[in-house]
Amino acid sequence: MSILTEVNTIDTTTPTSTESEAINETTIISEIKTSFTSEEIQKLLPHRYPFLLVDKIIDYVPGKKAVGVKNVTINEPHFPGHFPGRPLMPGVLIVEAMAQVGGIVLTQMSSVEGGLFVFAGIDKVRFRRQVVPGDQLVMTVELLWVKQRRFGKMQGRAEVDGQLACEGELMFSLVN
């Protein structure tokens, strides 16, 4: 906010406290990481090939949600057997990929630092579209709640080309 010193002139030499707060808030917001590379994901999650199912995080809101990408390729180890001549990404791996995106949100929460989150349950999971080699799976996982810093519930949604492939609720438990 500027200070009016004379009629129709504005003094802009001294920022008011509101302007200083806005500058500080902008600085803090710009310091928050909103995406993660594959290398950064490997520093956060214990999963490794062939079970690391998130290639990058394209949107991250601390303590709230993450959007991750999985590039599905024919070279993945499950495709020769699921199914020969008609490769489909197994539904359990789609759910696991969503859980790994959720793990990014959970591992970044300061109150749970150093622990390992594992599945405690899955509810209302539905598969709406097949996922095949060449697809890009975009997964959005939002934190619904955390109880006693040990249990969490998230809503996951996986899409291919804007079409819903899978959705459901994922429950997690923190183990030390």
C-alpha positions as protocol buffer text, in pm:
chain_id: "A"
residue {
  index: 1
  type: MET
  ca { x: 0 y: 0 z: 0 }
}
residue {
  index: 2
  type: SER
  ca { x: 134 y: 344 z: -86 }
}
residue {
  index: 3
  type: ILE
  ca { x: 123 y: 656 z: 127 }
}
residue {
  index: 4
  type: LEU
  ca { x: -58 y: 962 z: -7 }
}
residue {
  index: 5
  type: THR
  ca { x: 163 y: 1269 z: 60 }
}
residue {
  index: 6
  type: GLU
  ca { x: 9 y: 1533 z: -158 }
}
residue {
  index: 7
  type: VAL
  ca { x: -302 y: 1550 z: -364 }
}
residue {
  index: 8
  type: ASN
  ca { x: -260 y: 1324 z: -671 }
}
residue {
  index: 9
  type: THR
  ca { x: 100 y: 1225 z: -586 }
}
residue {
  index: 10
  type: ILE
  ca { x: 208 y: 900 z: -427 }
}
residue {
  index: 11
  type: ASP
  ca { x: 519 y: 841 z: -216 }
}
residue {
  index: 12
  type: THR
  ca { x: 670 y: 505 z: -314 }
}
residue {
  index: 13
  type: THR
  ca { x: 1001 y: 540 z: -129 }
}
residue {
  index: 14
  type: THR
  ca { x: 904 y: 350 z: 186 }
}
residue {
  index: 15
  type: PRO
  ca { x: 714 y: 23 z: 162 }
}
residue {
  index: 16
  type: THR
  ca { x: 446 y: -24 z: 423 }
}
residue {
  index: 17
  type: SER
  ca { x: 430 y: -333 z: 640 }
}
residue {
  index: 18
  type: THR
  ca { x: 168 y: -482 z: 407 }
}
residue {
  index: 19
  type: GLU
  ca { x: 403 y: -448 z: 110 }
}
residue {
  index: 20
  type: SER
  ca { x: 690 y: -603 z: 308 }
}
residue {
  index: 21
  type: GLU
  ca { x: 469 y: -896 z: 409 }
}
residue {
  index: 22
  type: ALA
  ca { x: 368 y: -948 z: 46 }
}
residue {
  index: 23
  type: ILE
  ca { x: 733 y: -950 z: -65 }
}
residue {
  index: 24
  type: ASN
  ca { x: 826 y: -1197 z: 213 }
}
residue {
  index: 25
  type: GLU
  ca { x: 527 y: -1418 z: 132 }
}
residue {
  index: 26
  type: THR
  ca { x: 623 y: -1421 z: -236 }
}
residue {
  index: 27
  type: THR
  ca { x: 979 y: -1520 z: -144 }
}
residue {
  index: 28
  type: ILE
  ca { x: 856 y: -1804 z: 79 }
}
residue {
  index: 29
  type: ILE
  ca { x: 613 y: -1929 z: -185 }
}
residue {
  index: 30
  type: SER
  ca { x: 881 y: -1928 z: -455 }
}
residue {
  index: 31
  type: GLU
  ca { x: 1109 y: -2139 z: -229 }
}
residue {
  index: 32
  type: ILE
  ca { x: 854 y: -2422 z: -199 }
}
residue {
  index: 33
  type: LYS
  ca { x: 939 y: -2706 z: -436 }
}
residue {
  index: 34
  type: THR
  ca { x: 648 y: -2784 z: -670 }
}
residue {
  index: 35
  type: SER
  ca { x: 803 y: -3059 z: -884 }
}
residue {
  index: 36
  type: PHE
  ca { x: 1046 y: -3347 z: -839 }
}
residue {
  index: 37
  type: THR
  ca { x: 1274 y: -3526 z: -1086 }
}
residue {
  index: 38
  type: SER
  ca { x: 1329 y: -3901 z: -1090 }
}
residue {
  index: 39
  type: GLU
  ca { x: 1652 y: -3859 z: -892 }
}
residue {
  index: 40
  type: GLU
  ca { x: 1475 y: -3650 z: -626 }
}
residue {
  index: 41
  type: ILE
  ca { x: 1194 y: -3907 z: -601 }
}
residue {
  index: 42
  type: GLN
  ca { x: 1452 y: -4178 z: -533 }
}
residue {
  index: 43
  type: LYS
  ca { x: 1583 y: -3972 z: -240 }
}
residue {
  index: 44
  type: LEU
  ca { x: 1230 y: -3961 z: -93 }
}
residue {
  index: 45
  type: LEU
  ca { x: 1095 y: -4312 z: -165 }
}
residue {
  index: 46
  type: PRO
  ca { x: 1263 y: -4647 z: -89 }
}
residue {
  index: 47
  type: HIS
  ca { x: 1133 y: -4807 z: -412 }
}
residue {
  index: 48
  type: ARG
  ca { x: 1371 y: -4899 z: -695 }
}
residue {
  index: 49
  type: TYR
  ca { x: 1348 y: -5061 z: -1038 }
}
residue {
  index: 50
  type: PRO
  ca { x: 1140 y: -5251 z: -1129 }
}
residue {
  index: 51
  type: PHE
  ca { x: 904 y: -5131 z: -857 }
}
residue {
  index: 52
  type: LEU
  ca { x: 954 y: -4753 z: -868 }
}
residue {
  index: 53
  type: LEU
  ca { x: 642 y: -4656 z: -1062 }
}
residue {
  index: 54
  type: VAL
  ca { x: 664 y: -4274 z: -1063 }
}
residue {
  index: 55
  type: ASP
  ca { x: 883 y: -4100 z: -1322 }
}
residue {
  index: 56
  type: LYS
  ca { x: 831 y: -3742 z: -1202 }
}
residue {
  index: 57
  type: ILE
  ca { x: 614 y: -3518 z: -989 }
}
residue {
  index: 58
  type: ILE
  ca { x: 473 y: -3230 z: -1193 }
}
residue {
  index: 59
  type: ASP
  ca { x: 272 y: -3056 z: -921 }
}
residue {
  index: 60
  type: TYR
  ca { x: 319 y: -3065 z: -546 }
}
residue {
  index: 61
  type: VAL
  ca { x: 135 y: -2878 z: -272 }
}
residue {
  index: 62
  type: PRO
  ca { x: 297 y: -2949 z: 67 }
}
residue {
  index: 63
  type: GLY
  ca { x: 73 y: -3145 z: 302 }
}
residue {
  index: 64
  type: LYS
  ca { x: -212 y: -3151 z: 51 }
}
residue {
  index: 65
  type: LYS
  ca { x: -153 y: -3318 z: -286 }
}
residue {
  index: 66
  type: ALA
  ca { x: 87 y: -3433 z: -553 }
}
residue {
  index: 67
  type: VAL
  ca { x: 47 y: -3502 z: -923 }
}
residue {
  index: 68
  type: GLY
  ca { x: 283 y: -3764 z: -1065 }
}
residue {
  index: 69
  type: VAL
  ca { x: 353 y: -3911 z: -1407 }
}
residue {
  index: 70
  type: LYS
  ca { x: 427 y: -4269 z: -1505 }
}
residue {
  index: 71
  type: ASN
  ca { x: 536 y: -4329 z: -1864 }
}
residue {
  index: 72
  type: VAL
  ca { x: 417 y: -4680 z: -1948 }
}
residue {
  index: 73
  type: THR
  ca { x: 656 y: -4865 z: -2181 }
}
residue {
  index: 74
  type: ILE
  ca { x: 655 y: -5211 z: -2340 }
}
residue {
  index: 75
  type: ASN
  ca { x: 992 y: -5283 z: -2174 }
}
residue {
  index: 76
  type: GLU
  ca { x: 840 y: -5322 z: -1827 }
}
residue {
  index: 77
  type: PRO
  ca { x: 888 y: -5667 z: -1673 }
}
residue {
  index: 78
  type: HIS
  ca { x: 518 y: -5748 z: -1620 }
}
residue {
  index: 79
  type: PHE
  ca { x: 406 y: -5709 z: -1981 }
}
residue {
  index: 80
  type: PRO
  ca { x: 535 y: -6040 z: -2126 }
}
residue {
  index: 81
  type: GLY
  ca { x: 307 y: -6226 z: -1886 }
}
residue {
  index: 82
  type: HIS
  ca { x: 22 y: -5974 z: -1851 }
}
residue {
  index: 83
  type: PHE
  ca { x: -93 y: -6057 z: -2116 }
}
residue {
  index: 84
  type: PRO
  ca { x: 97 y: -6222 z: -2404 }
}
residue {
  index: 85
  type: GLY
  ca { x: -11 y: -6052 z: -2724 }
}
residue {
  index: 86
  type: ARG
  ca { x: -222 y: -5796 z: -2537 }
}
residue {
  index: 87
  type: PRO
  ca { x: -15 y: -5610 z: -2276 }
}
residue {
  index: 88
  type: LEU
  ca { x: -217 y: -5441 z: -1999 }
}
residue {
  index: 89
  type: MET
  ca { x: -76 y: -5267 z: -1693 }
}
residue {
  index: 90
  type: PRO
  ca { x: -195 y: -5466 z: -1391 }
}
residue {
  index: 91
  type: GLY
  ca { x: -450 y: -5283 z: -1177 }
}
residue {
  index: 92
  type: VAL
  ca { x: -252 y: -5349 z: -861 }
}
residue {
  index: 93
  type: LEU
  ca { x: 45 y: -5165 z: -1016 }
}
residue {
  index: 94
  type: ILE
  ca { x: -175 y: -4868 z: -1105 }
}
residue {
  index: 95
  type: VAL
  ca { x: -288 y: -4852 z: -742 }
}
residue {
  index: 96
  type: GLU
  ca { x: 73 y: -4892 z: -625 }
}
residue {
  index: 97
  type: ALA
  ca { x: 181 y: -4607 z: -855 }
}
residue {
  index: 98
  type: MET
  ca { x: -88 y: -4383 z: -702 }
}
residue {
  index: 99
  type: ALA
  ca { x: 32 y: -4486 z: -355 }
}
residue {
  index: 100
  type: GLN
  ca { x: 389 y: -4389 z: -443 }
}
residue {
  index: 101
  type: VAL
  ca { x: 270 y: -4044 z: -550 }
}
residue {
  index: 102
  type: GLY
  ca { x: 88 y: -4023 z: -216 }
}
residue {
  index: 103
  type: GLY
  ca { x: 412 y: -4127 z: -47 }
}
residue {
  index: 104
  type: ILE
  ca { x: 574 y: -3809 z: -176 }
}
residue {
  index: 105
  type: VAL
  ca { x: 314 y: -3603 z: 13 }
}
residue {
  index: 106
  type: LEU
  ca { x: 351 y: -3809 z: 330 }
}
residue {
  index: 107
  type: THR
  ca { x: 731 y: -3824 z: 338 }
}
residue {
  index: 108
  type: GLN
  ca { x: 752 y: -3445 z: 308 }
}
residue {
  index: 109
  type: MET
  ca { x: 543 y: -3383 z: 620 }
}
residue {
  index: 110
  type: SER
  ca { x: 775 y: -3272 z: 902 }
}
residue {
  index: 111
  type: SER
  ca { x: 573 y: -3456 z: 1167 }
}
residue {
  index: 112
  type: VAL
  ca { x: 648 y: -3798 z: 1011 }
}
residue {
  index: 113
  type: GLU
  ca { x: 1011 y: -3752 z: 914 }
}
residue {
  index: 114
  type: GLY
  ca { x: 1219 y: -4069 z: 892 }
}
residue {
  index: 115
  type: GLY
  ca { x: 937 y: -4324 z: 886 }
}
residue {
  index: 116
  type: LEU
  ca { x: 815 y: -4562 z: 620 }
}
residue {
  index: 117
  type: PHE
  ca { x: 453 y: -4556 z: 509 }
}
residue {
  index: 118
  type: VAL
  ca { x: 295 y: -4884 z: 403 }
}
residue {
  index: 119
  type: PHE
  ca { x: -53 y: -4974 z: 281 }
}
residue {
  index: 120
  type: ALA
  ca { x: -308 y: -5014 z: 558 }
}
residue {
  index: 121
  type: GLY
  ca { x: -600 y: -5057 z: 320 }
}
residue {
  index: 122
  type: ILE
  ca { x: -768 y: -4958 z: -3 }
}
residue {
  index: 123
  type: ASP
  ca { x: -1134 y: -4869 z: -46 }
}
residue {
  index: 124
  type: LYS
  ca { x: -1366 y: -4787 z: -331 }
}
residue {
  index: 125
  type: VAL
  ca { x: -1104 y: -4862 z: -597 }
}
residue {
  index: 126
  type: ARG
  ca { x: -1251 y: -4883 z: -946 }
}
residue {
  index: 127
  type: PHE
  ca { x: -1083 y: -4934 z: -1281 }
}
residue {
  index: 128
  type: ARG
  ca { x: -1243 y: -4740 z: -1565 }
}
residue {
  index: 129
  type: ARG
  ca { x: -999 y: -4772 z: -1856 }
}
residue {
  index: 130
  type: GLN
  ca { x: -716 y: -5002 z: -1958 }
}
residue {
  index: 131
  type: VAL
  ca { x: -359 y: -4875 z: -1937 }
}
residue {
  index: 132
  type: VAL
  ca { x: -131 y: -5002 z: -2214 }
}
residue {
  index: 133
  type: PRO
  ca { x: 227 y: -4944 z: -2333 }
}
residue {
  index: 134
  type: GLY
  ca { x: 264 y: -4595 z: -2479 }
}
residue {
  index: 135
  type: ASP
  ca { x: 21 y: -4440 z: -2231 }
}
residue {
  index: 136
  type: GLN
  ca { x: 119 y: -4168 z: -1989 }
}
residue {
  index: 137
  type: LEU
  ca { x: -50 y: -4225 z: -1655 }
}
residue {
  index: 138
  type: VAL
  ca { x: -113 y: -3898 z: -1469 }
}
residue {
  index: 139
  type: MET
  ca { x: -194 y: -3957 z: -1103 }
}
residue {
  index: 140
  type: THR
  ca { x: -339 y: -3701 z: -863 }
}
residue {
  index: 141
  type: VAL
  ca { x: -336 y: -3796 z: -497 }
}
residue {
  index: 142
  type: GLU
  ca { x: -488 y: -3571 z: -230 }
}
residue {
  index: 143
  type: LEU
  ca { x: -445 y: -3608 z: 145 }
}
residue {
  index: 144
  type: LEU
  ca { x: -781 y: -3644 z: 319 }
}
residue {
  index: 145
  type: TRP
  ca { x: -658 y: -3679 z: 677 }
}
residue {
  index: 146
  type: VAL
  ca { x: -377 y: -3789 z: 908 }
}
residue {
  index: 147
  type: LYS
  ca { x: -446 y: -3926 z: 1257 }
}
residue {
  index: 148
  type: GLN
  ca { x: -197 y: -3942 z: 1541 }
}
residue {
  index: 149
  type: ARG
  ca { x: 83 y: -3887 z: 1287 }
}
residue {
  index: 150
  type: ARG
  ca { x: 66 y: -4262 z: 1218 }
}
residue {
  index: 151
  type: PHE
  ca { x: -232 y: -4321 z: 990 }
}
residue {
  index: 152
  type: GLY
  ca { x: -336 y: -4141 z: 675 }
}
residue {
  index: 153
  type: LYS
  ca { x: -605 y: -4155 z: 411 }
}
residue {
  index: 154
  type: MET
  ca { x: -574 y: -4022 z: 57 }
}
residue {
  index: 155
  type: GLN
  ca { x: -794 y: -3997 z: -250 }
}
residue {
  index: 156
  type: GLY
  ca { x: -621 y: -4110 z: -569 }
}
residue {
  index: 157
  type: ARG
  ca { x: -712 y: -4061 z: -932 }
}
residue {
  index: 158
  type: ALA
  ca { x: -521 y: -4188 z: -1236 }
}
residue {
  index: 159
  type: GLU
  ca { x: -591 y: -4063 z: -1589 }
}
residue {
  index: 160
  type: VAL
  ca { x: -469 y: -4132 z: -1940 }
}
residue {
  index: 161
  type: ASP
  ca { x: -528 y: -3860 z: -2201 }
}
residue {
  index: 162
  type: GLY
  ca { x: -776 y: -3694 z: -1964 }
}
residue {
  index: 163
  type: GLN
  ca { x: -981 y: -4015 z: -1929 }
}
residue {
  index: 164
  type: LEU
  ca { x: -1024 y: -4170 z: -1586 }
}
residue {
  index: 165
  type: ALA
  ca { x: -836 y: -4501 z: -1561 }
}
residue {
  index: 166
  type: CYS
  ca { x: -856 y: -4568 z: -1186 }
}
residue {
  index: 167
  type: GLU
  ca { x: -973 y: -4401 z: -867 }
}
residue {
  index: 168
  type: GLY
  ca { x: -999 y: -4493 z: -503 }
}
residue {
  index: 169
  type: GLU
  ca { x: -910 y: -4428 z: -141 }
}
residue {
  index: 170
  type: LEU
  ca { x: -571 y: -4534 z: -9 }
}
residue {
  index: 171
  type: MET
  ca { x: -494 y: -4581 z: 361 }
}
residue {
  index: 172
  type: PHE
  ca { x: -142 y: -4571 z: 503 }
}
residue {
  index: 173
  type: SER
  ca { x: 27 y: -4662 z: 827 }
}
residue {
  index: 174
  type: LEU
  ca { x: 362 y: -4531 z: 948 }
}
residue {
  index: 175
  type: VAL
  ca { x: 610 y: -4799 z: 1053 }
}
residue {
  index: 176
  type: ASN
  ca { x: 944 y: -4719 z: 1212 }
}
